[in-house]
């Protein structure tokens, strides 16, 4: 490899940052995303997600159902430039029914931002998503949000993170006041107080007055009580808190903690600025040929998400590809690891939620959108040079099942097309009865909202009305060894056999007790809670 190409790839990696935001619903994730875009110069006015028609819609929530309900139900990618770096922000759904979409998105992330509501602390979905981050050893940055409202003591929240998640904490900044008295934050690294002025609904950048600790102006700008409280807290932090350790942060063992209010923009830019300094740049990734460095000269990438109908006028299908190594160039020809086919990548796009623009080049850490004429599946690797495959992305055990019925025979084609495209996308898992007389697809989901989204989208995007017939099962297990292994054990009671979209046997149980019964009666039968991956190597658990 020429030294020029090596230098180009190295420089590109140095100027890339990539992260996903995880949180419990209503912690303010979409609001924070909007404010990061505001400070990154990607939008000029931030719109909070509320179910009000008069208010600007949030950039990251582009789907009709998201705008109607004021929730995030699909992952999106937002790219913008900040401080001479290209940021790839992977926005994920907070709702637990869509945690599988979040899991897939975290497979493409280098860092995670954990958002916590100051009044509620760690909530169930945050804990669940944190475990996924831990499995992937992602560095975690914590943003404690909603300081403009009454909440719990900051020290108490740090203690909760340390005790419950086993993460060391380092407070990068410290809040001055809370609720109506929230005036700003103290930047511990620079030794400066940042006092903010509120703007209308936080739609513009907050005006920021910066003063050094000990500056005589503080007495005019800050209430004496708040100033003394700040000094007391800082003394305590210096006495009991650990030192900032970048190695521990990158290993996912220490979390830098930031306090602020995304709604009023207090502390958002300080967070973004520090994140640029502390975040992990694109790194080597595991593959069938070992760890591959981002500066490896050949282009490689993997598909972590498929999305249908981002542009309803053109009924498009887009594959989200994480660039892992080398340099992507428009119109390049690549090999498709799963099928062995050669594909020309002719219409690459820079993604910004629903908006896209054509791009010519991309580097490790970037996420690009590729037109998907039905050739890509989630987890696919595309590459140039020596064949390799990255870790695949498994499906997890659903907990709700229902036959999806098409009551209108004249809409059969639309129904079939919609089911096929939403299945490819991973919006829901789809299974089928082994009884050939039952041809209706079985929707398999983590929660009720997934069913509602599928029905809404089939109606809204494909013109196919549907109805559900619920099934009495709550546990699914894949059979290791496939149909052969199932045949050997003979007849099974208290379970029903269905096949997944790839034709593999899946056992459905009414409850955990029935599952344990089968496991006890047939110890030779190996059952798995997650599906074997279709493409790529099996992830190391």
Short mmCIF file of C-alpha atoms in Angstrom, two decimals:
data_model
loop_
_atom_site.label_atom_id
_atom_site.label_comp_id
_atom_site.label_asym_id
_atom_site.label_seq_id
_atom_site.Cartn_x
_atom_site.Cartn_y
_atom_site.Cartn_z
CA UNK A 1 0.00 0.00 0.00
CA UNK A 2 1.31 3.44 -0.95
CA UNK A 3 2.19 5.82 1.88
CA UNK A 4 -0.30 8.38 0.46
CA UNK A 5 -3.24 5.96 0.78
CA UNK A 6 -2.05 4.89 4.24
CA UNK A 7 -1.88 8.57 5.33
CA UNK A 8 -5.33 9.28 3.81
CA UNK A 9 -6.94 6.35 5.67
CA UNK A 10 -5.19 7.24 8.93
CA UNK A 11 -6.30 10.90 8.70
CA UNK A 12 -9.90 9.82 7.94
CA UNK A 13 -10.00 7.55 11.01
CA UNK A 14 -8.61 10.35 13.21
CA UNK A 15 -11.47 12.62 12.06
CA UNK A 16 -14.33 10.16 12.58
CA UNK A 17 -16.52 9.65 15.65
CA UNK A 18 -19.46 7.28 15.80
CA UNK A 19 -21.95 6.76 18.64
CA UNK A 20 -25.41 5.49 19.54
CA UNK A 21 -27.71 6.94 22.21
CA UNK A 22 -29.43 4.53 24.61
CA UNK A 23 -32.09 5.35 27.17
CA UNK A 24 -35.43 4.45 28.71
CA UNK A 25 -38.46 5.99 26.94
CA UNK A 26 -39.12 9.64 27.93
CA UNK A 27 -35.60 10.31 29.22
CA UNK A 28 -35.29 12.95 26.49
CA UNK A 29 -33.27 11.01 23.91
CA UNK A 30 -34.81 12.54 20.79
CA UNK A 31 -34.57 16.02 22.31
CA UNK A 32 -30.86 15.47 23.06
CA UNK A 33 -30.33 14.19 19.50
CA UNK A 34 -31.93 17.35 18.11
CA UNK A 35 -29.75 19.59 20.29
CA UNK A 36 -26.56 17.78 19.25
CA UNK A 37 -27.58 18.43 15.64
CA UNK A 38 -28.24 22.07 16.52
CA UNK A 39 -24.75 22.53 17.99
CA UNK A 40 -23.24 20.55 15.12
CA UNK A 41 -24.74 23.09 12.72
CA UNK A 42 -26.78 20.36 10.99
CA UNK A 43 -30.11 22.08 11.73
CA UNK A 44 -30.90 25.70 12.55
CA UNK A 45 -33.81 25.18 14.91
CA UNK A 46 -34.47 22.19 17.13
CA UNK A 47 -37.94 20.61 17.34
CA UNK A 48 -38.79 18.54 20.39
CA UNK A 49 -40.85 15.42 19.77
CA UNK A 50 -44.39 16.16 20.88
CA UNK A 51 -47.66 15.04 19.38
CA UNK A 52 -48.56 18.60 18.39
CA UNK A 53 -49.09 19.44 14.74
CA UNK A 54 -48.08 23.05 15.17
CA UNK A 55 -44.64 22.21 16.51
CA UNK A 56 -41.67 21.40 14.29
CA UNK A 57 -41.20 17.68 13.91
CA UNK A 58 -37.96 16.22 15.22
CA UNK A 59 -35.44 15.46 12.48
CA UNK A 60 -34.69 11.96 13.75
CA UNK A 61 -38.36 10.88 13.98
CA UNK A 62 -39.38 10.88 10.32
CA UNK A 63 -41.88 8.02 10.16
CA UNK A 64 -45.58 9.02 10.14
CA UNK A 65 -46.38 6.91 13.21
CA UNK A 66 -43.44 8.42 15.15
CA UNK A 67 -44.71 11.93 14.45
CA UNK A 68 -48.28 11.02 15.43
CA UNK A 69 -47.34 9.36 18.72
CA UNK A 70 -44.28 11.41 19.68
CA UNK A 71 -42.04 8.35 20.10
CA UNK A 72 -39.04 6.87 18.30
CA UNK A 73 -39.81 3.46 16.78
CA UNK A 74 -37.01 3.01 14.26
CA UNK A 75 -33.27 3.60 14.29
CA UNK A 76 -31.96 6.42 12.12
CA UNK A 77 -28.53 7.68 11.17
CA UNK A 78 -27.61 11.36 11.35
CA UNK A 79 -24.28 12.61 10.03
CA UNK A 80 -22.82 16.06 10.62
CA UNK A 81 -19.51 17.86 10.99
CA UNK A 82 -18.40 19.20 14.38
CA UNK A 83 -14.98 20.56 15.29
CA UNK A 84 -13.48 19.32 12.00
CA UNK A 85 -14.74 15.76 12.63
CA UNK A 86 -17.42 13.75 10.87
CA UNK A 87 -19.93 12.54 13.45
CA UNK A 88 -22.11 9.50 12.73
CA UNK A 89 -24.93 9.62 15.29
CA UNK A 90 -26.99 6.43 15.44
CA UNK A 91 -30.35 7.29 16.95
CA UNK A 92 -32.13 4.27 18.43
CA UNK A 93 -35.69 3.59 19.65
CA UNK A 94 -36.08 3.90 23.42
CA UNK A 95 -39.21 1.74 23.56
CA UNK A 96 -38.47 -1.78 24.84
CA UNK A 97 -40.53 -3.36 22.05
CA UNK A 98 -37.82 -2.25 19.62
CA UNK A 99 -34.75 -3.31 21.60
CA UNK A 100 -33.72 -5.70 18.81
CA UNK A 101 -33.45 -2.77 16.39
CA UNK A 102 -31.30 -1.02 19.02
CA UNK A 103 -29.14 -4.15 19.42
CA UNK A 104 -28.48 -4.22 15.66
CA UNK A 105 -27.60 -0.53 15.67
CA UNK A 106 -25.18 -0.97 18.59
CA UNK A 107 -23.34 -3.53 16.43
CA UNK A 108 -22.35 -0.59 14.20
CA UNK A 109 -21.43 1.83 17.00
CA UNK A 110 -17.99 2.60 18.46
CA UNK A 111 -19.33 4.45 21.53
CA UNK A 112 -22.62 4.70 23.43
CA UNK A 113 -24.21 7.67 25.17
CA UNK A 114 -26.40 6.59 28.10
CA UNK A 115 -29.08 9.16 28.82
CA UNK A 116 -30.56 9.28 32.33
CA UNK A 117 -33.49 11.29 33.70
CA UNK A 118 -32.24 13.13 36.83
CA UNK A 119 -35.49 12.41 38.69
CA UNK A 120 -35.72 8.70 37.81
CA UNK A 121 -32.11 7.53 37.66
CA UNK A 122 -31.44 4.13 36.09
CA UNK A 123 -34.59 2.65 34.56
CA UNK A 124 -35.26 -0.92 33.30
CA UNK A 125 -34.71 -0.31 29.57
CA UNK A 126 -31.49 1.63 30.26
CA UNK A 127 -30.16 -1.31 32.27
CA UNK A 128 -31.10 -3.77 29.52
CA UNK A 129 -29.40 -1.74 26.80
CA UNK A 130 -26.39 -1.16 29.02
CA UNK A 131 -25.88 -4.94 29.15
CA UNK A 132 -25.80 -5.01 25.33
CA UNK A 133 -23.15 -2.27 25.39
CA UNK A 134 -21.19 -4.26 27.96
CA UNK A 135 -21.33 -7.38 25.74
CA UNK A 136 -19.73 -5.29 22.99
CA UNK A 137 -17.27 -3.55 25.41
CA UNK A 138 -18.44 -0.15 24.18
CA UNK A 139 -17.19 3.00 25.93
CA UNK A 140 -20.19 4.58 27.69
CA UNK A 141 -20.72 8.31 28.18
CA UNK A 142 -23.47 9.29 30.63
CA UNK A 143 -25.59 12.40 30.19
CA UNK A 144 -27.86 13.15 33.19
CA UNK A 145 -30.75 15.07 31.67
CA UNK A 146 -33.63 17.33 32.77
CA UNK A 147 -31.69 19.32 35.40
CA UNK A 148 -34.18 22.12 34.70
CA UNK A 149 -36.68 20.03 36.71
CA UNK A 150 -36.49 18.82 40.32
CA UNK A 151 -34.56 15.57 40.63
CA UNK A 152 -32.31 13.38 42.75
CA UNK A 153 -28.98 14.44 44.22
CA UNK A 154 -26.12 14.17 41.66
CA UNK A 155 -23.91 12.24 44.12
CA UNK A 156 -26.73 9.76 44.69
CA UNK A 157 -26.98 9.16 40.91
CA UNK A 158 -23.23 8.58 40.59
CA UNK A 159 -23.44 6.07 43.43
CA UNK A 160 -26.39 4.28 41.73
CA UNK A 161 -24.42 3.91 38.45
CA UNK A 162 -21.41 2.54 40.33
CA UNK A 163 -23.40 0.13 42.51
CA UNK A 164 -25.88 -1.18 39.93
CA UNK A 165 -23.81 -1.19 36.74
CA UNK A 166 -20.37 -1.80 38.23
CA UNK A 167 -19.03 1.22 36.33
CA UNK A 168 -16.62 3.73 37.83
CA UNK A 169 -17.88 7.29 37.33
CA UNK A 170 -16.01 10.51 36.68
CA UNK A 171 -18.07 13.73 36.75
CA UNK A 172 -16.67 15.85 33.90
CA UNK A 173 -18.95 18.72 34.85
CA UNK A 174 -21.07 19.46 37.91
CA UNK A 175 -24.50 21.11 38.06
CA UNK A 176 -25.09 24.47 39.74
CA UNK A 177 -28.58 24.29 41.20
CA UNK A 178 -31.51 22.21 39.96
CA UNK A 179 -35.06 22.80 38.71
CA UNK A 180 -35.95 26.51 38.54
CA UNK A 181 -32.60 27.30 40.19
CA UNK A 182 -30.50 25.41 37.60
CA UNK A 183 -28.05 28.08 36.46
CA UNK A 184 -25.34 26.12 34.65
CA UNK A 185 -22.45 23.73 35.18
CA UNK A 186 -18.86 23.73 36.39
CA UNK A 187 -16.36 22.27 33.91
CA UNK A 188 -13.92 20.38 36.16
CA UNK A 189 -11.28 19.90 33.45
CA UNK A 190 -11.03 23.61 32.59
CA UNK A 191 -11.88 24.92 36.07
CA UNK A 192 -14.59 27.17 34.62
CA UNK A 193 -18.19 27.96 35.48
CA UNK A 194 -20.63 28.06 32.54
CA UNK A 195 -23.77 30.05 33.30
CA UNK A 196 -26.58 29.76 30.75
CA UNK A 197 -29.48 31.95 29.67
CA UNK A 198 -32.69 30.19 28.69
CA UNK A 199 -33.97 30.60 25.13
CA UNK A 200 -37.54 30.10 23.91
CA UNK A 201 -38.16 26.32 24.25
CA UNK A 202 -34.42 25.79 23.76
CA UNK A 203 -34.83 25.96 19.98
CA UNK A 204 -31.68 28.10 19.66
CA UNK A 205 -28.21 27.68 21.15
CA UNK A 206 -28.05 28.78 24.79
CA UNK A 207 -26.08 31.95 25.58
CA UNK A 208 -23.16 30.99 27.77
CA UNK A 209 -21.26 33.19 30.26
CA UNK A 210 -17.91 31.65 31.24
CA UNK A 211 -16.12 32.66 34.45
CA UNK A 212 -13.19 31.08 36.29
CA UNK A 213 -13.65 29.68 39.78
CA UNK A 214 -12.63 32.46 42.19
CA UNK A 215 -13.48 35.27 39.73
CA UNK A 216 -14.98 38.20 41.76
CA UNK A 217 -17.85 38.49 39.22
CA UNK A 218 -19.28 35.20 40.49
CA UNK A 219 -20.87 36.99 43.47
CA UNK A 220 -22.88 39.20 41.09
CA UNK A 221 -23.80 36.34 38.71
CA UNK A 222 -24.61 33.57 41.17
CA UNK A 223 -26.57 33.30 44.40
CA UNK A 224 -24.23 32.90 47.37
CA UNK A 225 -25.95 29.71 48.53
CA UNK A 226 -25.49 28.01 45.13
CA UNK A 227 -21.84 29.10 44.96
CA UNK A 228 -21.06 27.69 48.43
CA UNK A 229 -22.92 24.46 47.61
CA UNK A 230 -20.83 24.09 44.43
CA UNK A 231 -17.54 24.57 46.32
CA UNK A 232 -18.61 22.02 48.93
CA UNK A 233 -19.58 19.44 46.28
CA UNK A 234 -16.31 19.94 44.41
CA UNK A 235 -14.26 19.39 47.56
CA UNK A 236 -16.14 16.16 48.18
CA UNK A 237 -15.65 14.99 44.56
CA UNK A 238 -11.92 15.70 44.66
CA UNK A 239 -11.66 13.82 47.94
CA UNK A 240 -13.57 10.63 47.09
CA UNK A 241 -13.74 10.51 43.27
CA UNK A 242 -11.27 8.67 41.00
CA UNK A 243 -9.00 10.31 38.43
CA UNK A 244 -10.15 10.47 34.80
CA UNK A 245 -8.66 7.39 33.07
CA UNK A 246 -8.98 7.28 29.28
CA UNK A 247 -7.93 3.64 29.08
CA UNK A 248 -10.69 2.62 31.48
CA UNK A 249 -13.21 4.70 29.50
CA UNK A 250 -12.23 3.00 26.23
CA UNK A 251 -12.47 -0.42 27.89
CA UNK A 252 -16.02 0.33 29.09
CA UNK A 253 -14.97 0.29 32.78
CA UNK A 254 -15.38 4.00 33.57
CA UNK A 255 -18.09 6.38 32.39
CA UNK A 256 -17.54 10.15 32.07
CA UNK A 257 -20.69 11.79 33.48
CA UNK A 258 -22.18 15.07 32.22
CA UNK A 259 -25.07 17.02 33.74
CA UNK A 260 -27.38 19.25 31.75
CA UNK A 261 -30.76 19.92 30.22
CA UNK A 262 -31.31 19.00 26.58
CA UNK A 263 -34.59 20.95 26.54
CA UNK A 264 -32.93 24.25 27.51
CA UNK A 265 -29.55 23.37 25.85
CA UNK A 266 -27.67 23.73 29.15
CA UNK A 267 -24.48 21.63 29.04
CA UNK A 268 -25.11 20.12 25.57
CA UNK A 269 -22.22 21.81 23.77
CA UNK A 270 -19.85 21.10 26.68
CA UNK A 271 -20.79 17.43 26.42
CA UNK A 272 -20.21 17.37 22.65
CA UNK A 273 -16.85 19.10 23.01
CA UNK A 274 -15.60 16.64 25.67
CA UNK A 275 -17.00 13.67 23.77
CA UNK A 276 -14.77 14.58 20.81
CA UNK A 277 -11.71 14.37 23.10
CA UNK A 278 -12.61 11.17 24.96
CA UNK A 279 -14.52 9.04 22.43
CA UNK A 280 -13.03 5.98 20.80
CA UNK A 281 -12.12 6.42 17.15
CA UNK A 282 -13.02 3.61 14.70
CA UNK A 283 -11.15 0.48 15.78
CA UNK A 284 -10.30 -3.04 14.59
CA UNK A 285 -13.31 -5.39 14.25
CA UNK A 286 -13.53 -9.18 14.64
CA UNK A 287 -13.88 -11.19 11.43
CA UNK A 288 -13.30 -14.69 10.06
CA UNK A 289 -9.67 -13.69 9.38
CA UNK A 290 -9.12 -12.16 12.83
CA UNK A 291 -9.23 -8.52 13.92
CA UNK A 292 -9.11 -6.14 10.94
CA UNK A 293 -7.77 -2.60 11.45
CA UNK A 294 -9.75 0.36 10.04
CA UNK A 295 -6.68 1.37 7.99
CA UNK A 296 -6.67 -2.02 6.18
CA UNK A 297 -6.39 -0.83 2.54
CA UNK A 298 -9.31 -2.80 1.06
CA UNK A 299 -12.89 -1.62 1.52
CA UNK A 300 -15.06 -3.78 3.82
CA UNK A 301 -18.39 -3.13 5.53
CA UNK A 302 -21.42 -4.87 7.00
CA UNK A 303 -25.18 -4.37 6.78
CA UNK A 304 -26.72 -3.69 10.20
CA UNK A 305 -30.13 -2.41 9.18
CA UNK A 306 -32.58 -2.46 6.26
CA UNK A 307 -35.34 0.12 5.88
CA UNK A 308 -38.23 0.10 3.41
CA UNK A 309 -40.07 3.19 2.16
CA UNK A 310 -37.92 5.99 3.56
CA UNK A 311 -39.04 7.77 0.39
CA UNK A 312 -42.70 6.67 -0.02
CA UNK A 313 -42.89 8.19 -3.53
CA UNK A 314 -40.28 5.76 -4.82
CA UNK A 315 -41.01 2.74 -2.60
CA UNK A 316 -37.29 2.46 -1.99
CA UNK A 317 -35.37 -0.04 0.12
CA UNK A 318 -32.16 1.11 1.78
CA UNK A 319 -29.40 -0.97 3.36
CA UNK A 320 -27.49 0.79 6.17
CA UNK A 321 -23.82 -0.20 5.88
CA UNK A 322 -21.16 0.45 8.49
CA UNK A 323 -17.84 1.07 6.71
CA UNK A 324 -15.22 -0.94 8.64
CA UNK A 325 -12.02 -0.57 6.64
CA UNK A 326 -10.46 1.14 3.66
CA UNK A 327 -12.11 3.69 1.40
CA UNK A 328 -15.58 3.40 -0.10
CA UNK A 329 -15.97 4.96 -3.55
CA UNK A 330 -19.11 5.49 -5.59
CA UNK A 331 -19.68 2.92 -8.38
CA UNK A 332 -17.14 0.51 -6.88
CA UNK A 333 -17.68 -3.21 -7.36
CA UNK A 334 -17.61 -5.42 -4.26
CA UNK A 335 -18.06 -9.09 -3.35
CA UNK A 336 -21.05 -10.22 -1.29
CA UNK A 337 -19.75 -12.73 1.28
CA UNK A 338 -22.97 -14.72 1.83
CA UNK A 339 -23.92 -15.27 -1.82
CA UNK A 340 -20.54 -14.96 -3.52
CA UNK A 341 -22.06 -12.50 -5.99
CA UNK A 342 -20.38 -9.36 -7.30
CA UNK A 343 -22.35 -6.13 -6.74
CA UNK A 344 -21.88 -2.63 -8.13
CA UNK A 345 -22.60 0.04 -5.51
CA UNK A 346 -23.99 2.72 -7.79
CA UNK A 347 -26.22 4.94 -5.66
CA UNK A 348 -24.52 5.46 -2.28
CA UNK A 349 -26.13 8.03 0.00
CA UNK A 350 -25.20 10.07 2.99
CA UNK A 351 -27.98 9.55 5.52
CA UNK A 352 -29.64 12.24 7.58
CA UNK A 353 -32.79 10.63 8.98
CA UNK A 354 -35.21 10.55 6.03
CA UNK A 355 -33.14 13.01 3.97
CA UNK A 356 -30.33 11.73 1.82
CA UNK A 357 -27.75 13.10 -0.55
CA UNK A 358 -25.39 11.36 -2.92
CA UNK A 359 -21.83 10.77 -1.72
CA UNK A 360 -18.64 9.85 -3.57
CA UNK A 361 -16.43 8.55 -0.73
CA UNK A 362 -16.68 7.24 2.83
CA UNK A 363 -14.21 5.85 5.37
CA UNK A 364 -14.11 3.57 8.43
CA UNK A 365 -16.64 4.74 11.03
CA UNK A 366 -19.03 6.19 8.44
CA UNK A 367 -22.49 4.80 7.78
CA UNK A 368 -23.74 4.88 4.20
CA UNK A 369 -27.08 4.06 2.62
CA UNK A 370 -27.12 1.68 -0.33
CA UNK A 371 -30.00 0.92 -2.64
CA UNK A 372 -31.18 -2.60 -1.80
CA UNK A 373 -32.77 -4.47 -4.71
CA UNK A 374 -33.42 -7.44 -2.40
CA UNK A 375 -29.81 -8.73 -2.27
CA UNK A 376 -28.89 -7.71 1.29
CA UNK A 377 -29.82 -9.30 4.61
CA UNK A 378 -29.04 -7.97 8.09
CA UNK A 379 -25.51 -9.06 9.03
CA UNK A 380 -24.19 -9.36 5.45
CA UNK A 381 -20.54 -8.47 4.80
CA UNK A 382 -19.40 -6.78 1.58
CA UNK A 383 -15.71 -6.63 0.80
CA UNK A 384 -12.88 -6.17 -1.68
CA UNK A 385 -9.68 -8.22 -1.68
CA UNK A 386 -9.38 -11.28 0.53
CA UNK A 387 -12.71 -12.84 1.58
CA UNK A 388 -13.77 -12.16 5.14
CA UNK A 389 -16.99 -11.96 7.14
CA UNK A 390 -17.72 -9.89 10.22
CA UNK A 391 -19.75 -11.08 13.21
CA UNK A 392 -23.38 -11.75 12.31
CA UNK A 393 -26.36 -10.26 14.12
CA UNK A 394 -28.69 -12.80 15.78
CA UNK A 395 -32.48 -12.59 16.24
CA UNK A 396 -33.73 -12.88 19.81
CA UNK A 397 -36.59 -14.81 21.31
CA UNK A 398 -39.97 -13.13 20.70
CA UNK A 399 -42.66 -13.20 23.40
CA UNK A 400 -45.88 -12.56 21.45
CA UNK A 401 -47.25 -14.40 18.43
CA UNK A 402 -50.19 -13.82 16.09
CA UNK A 403 -51.42 -14.94 12.69
CA UNK A 404 -51.49 -11.96 10.31
CA UNK A 405 -54.65 -12.19 8.20
CA UNK A 406 -55.42 -10.43 4.92
CA UNK A 407 -59.20 -9.90 4.90
CA UNK A 408 -59.20 -8.37 1.40
CA UNK A 409 -58.24 -10.89 -1.35
CA UNK A 410 -57.94 -8.10 -3.94
CA UNK A 411 -55.02 -6.68 -1.94
CA UNK A 412 -53.11 -9.99 -1.82
CA UNK A 413 -50.14 -8.71 -3.88
CA UNK A 414 -49.75 -5.58 -1.71
CA UNK A 415 -50.05 -7.73 1.43
CA UNK A 416 -47.37 -10.17 0.22
CA UNK A 417 -44.99 -7.40 -0.83
CA UNK A 418 -45.41 -5.53 2.46
CA UNK A 419 -44.85 -8.66 4.56
CA UNK A 420 -41.73 -9.56 2.53
CA UNK A 421 -40.17 -6.09 2.82
CA UNK A 422 -40.97 -5.58 6.51
CA UNK A 423 -39.60 -9.07 7.22
CA UNK A 424 -36.32 -8.25 5.44
CA UNK A 425 -36.13 -5.05 7.45
CA UNK A 426 -36.38 -6.93 10.74
CA UNK A 427 -39.34 -4.78 11.89
CA UNK A 428 -40.77 -8.03 13.24
CA UNK A 429 -39.85 -11.72 12.99
CA UNK A 430 -42.03 -13.81 10.71
CA UNK A 431 -42.65 -17.53 11.09
CA UNK A 432 -44.89 -20.03 9.31
CA UNK A 433 -46.93 -23.06 10.34
CA UNK A 434 -45.56 -26.46 9.28
CA UNK A 435 -49.16 -27.31 8.36
CA UNK A 436 -49.30 -26.50 4.63
CA UNK A 437 -53.03 -25.65 4.88
CA UNK A 438 -52.20 -22.68 7.16
CA UNK A 439 -50.50 -20.14 4.91
CA UNK A 440 -50.95 -16.98 6.95
CA UNK A 441 -47.65 -15.61 8.27
CA UNK A 442 -47.12 -15.68 12.04
CA UNK A 443 -45.86 -12.38 13.42
CA UNK A 444 -43.42 -12.90 16.31
CA UNK A 445 -42.65 -9.81 18.39
CA UNK A 446 -41.20 -8.65 21.69
CA UNK A 447 -44.18 -6.39 22.41
CA UNK A 448 -47.61 -5.25 21.27
CA UNK A 449 -46.32 -2.03 19.73
CA UNK A 450 -44.39 -3.99 17.10
CA UNK A 451 -47.68 -5.52 15.92
CA UNK A 452 -49.27 -2.09 15.76
CA UNK A 453 -46.35 -0.69 13.73
CA UNK A 454 -46.51 -3.56 11.22
CA UNK A 455 -50.26 -3.16 10.75
CA UNK A 456 -49.97 0.63 10.50
CA UNK A 457 -47.19 0.42 7.92
CA UNK A 458 -48.93 -2.26 5.84
CA UNK A 459 -51.98 0.00 5.66
CA UNK A 460 -50.11 3.30 5.26
CA UNK A 461 -47.27 2.24 2.95
CA UNK A 462 -48.76 -0.70 1.03
CA UNK A 463 -52.52 -0.10 1.18
CA UNK A 464 -53.11 -3.51 2.79
CA UNK A 465 -55.57 -3.72 5.66
CA UNK A 466 -54.88 -6.59 8.09
CA UNK A 467 -56.21 -8.23 11.22
CA UNK A 468 -54.47 -10.25 13.93
CA UNK A 469 -55.40 -13.60 15.45
CA UNK A 470 -53.40 -13.91 18.67
CA UNK A 471 -51.72 -17.22 19.54
CA UNK A 472 -51.34 -18.49 23.14
CA UNK A 473 -47.53 -18.69 23.24
CA UNK A 474 -44.93 -16.59 25.06
CA UNK A 475 -41.60 -18.42 24.56
CA UNK A 476 -39.73 -19.42 21.38
CA UNK A 477 -36.62 -21.60 21.06
CA UNK A 478 -34.59 -22.52 17.99
CA UNK A 479 -33.57 -26.18 17.64
CA UNK A 480 -29.80 -26.64 17.42
CA UNK A 481 -29.12 -29.27 14.77
CA UNK A 482 -32.26 -28.37 12.80
CA UNK A 483 -34.90 -30.79 11.54
CA UNK A 484 -32.62 -33.84 11.92
CA UNK A 485 -32.23 -33.24 15.66
CA UNK A 486 -35.98 -32.71 16.02
CA UNK A 487 -36.78 -35.93 14.13
CA UNK A 488 -34.56 -37.97 16.49
CA UNK A 489 -36.48 -36.98 19.66
CA UNK A 490 -39.86 -38.01 18.20
CA UNK A 491 -43.17 -36.59 19.35
CA UNK A 492 -43.13 -33.61 21.73
CA UNK A 493 -45.99 -32.53 24.02
CA UNK A 494 -46.95 -29.05 25.24
CA UNK A 495 -45.21 -27.33 22.35
CA UNK A 496 -45.90 -26.51 18.71
CA UNK A 497 -43.33 -26.57 15.91
CA UNK A 498 -43.17 -23.73 13.37
CA UNK A 499 -40.47 -22.70 10.88
CA UNK A 500 -38.73 -19.36 10.77
CA UNK A 501 -38.24 -17.30 7.64
CA UNK A 502 -35.15 -19.36 6.76
CA UNK A 503 -37.03 -22.65 7.09
CA UNK A 504 -35.44 -23.63 10.42
CA UNK A 505 -37.46 -25.33 13.19
CA UNK A 506 -38.65 -23.21 16.12
CA UNK A 507 -40.56 -24.55 19.13
CA UNK A 508 -43.25 -22.34 20.65
CA UNK A 509 -44.26 -22.79 24.31
CA UNK A 510 -47.16 -21.36 26.29
CA UNK A 511 -44.85 -20.54 29.19
CA UNK A 512 -41.44 -21.10 30.75
CA UNK A 513 -42.76 -24.08 32.71
CA UNK A 514 -43.65 -25.95 29.49
CA UNK A 515 -40.18 -25.20 28.14
CA UNK A 516 -38.49 -26.60 31.27
CA UNK A 517 -40.67 -29.72 30.97
CA UNK A 518 -39.38 -30.42 27.45
CA UNK A 519 -35.78 -29.67 28.46
CA UNK A 520 -36.12 -32.11 31.40
CA UNK A 521 -37.75 -34.86 29.31
CA UNK A 522 -35.31 -34.52 26.38
CA UNK A 523 -31.85 -33.51 27.65
CA UNK A 524 -30.38 -34.46 24.25
CA UNK A 525 -32.40 -31.71 22.55
CA UNK A 526 -30.43 -28.45 22.44
CA UNK A 527 -32.58 -25.31 22.33
CA UNK A 528 -31.34 -21.75 21.73
CA UNK A 529 -32.95 -18.45 22.77
CA UNK A 530 -31.44 -16.64 19.79
CA UNK A 531 -31.47 -17.72 16.15
CA UNK A 532 -28.22 -18.85 14.52
CA UNK A 533 -26.94 -15.98 12.37
CA UNK A 534 -27.61 -16.20 8.64
CA UNK A 535 -24.47 -14.45 7.50
CA UNK A 536 -21.17 -13.66 9.17
CA UNK A 537 -19.47 -15.58 11.96
CA UNK A 538 -21.35 -16.36 15.17
CA UNK A 539 -20.70 -13.58 17.72
CA UNK A 540 -18.62 -14.61 20.73
CA UNK A 541 -20.91 -14.33 23.76
#
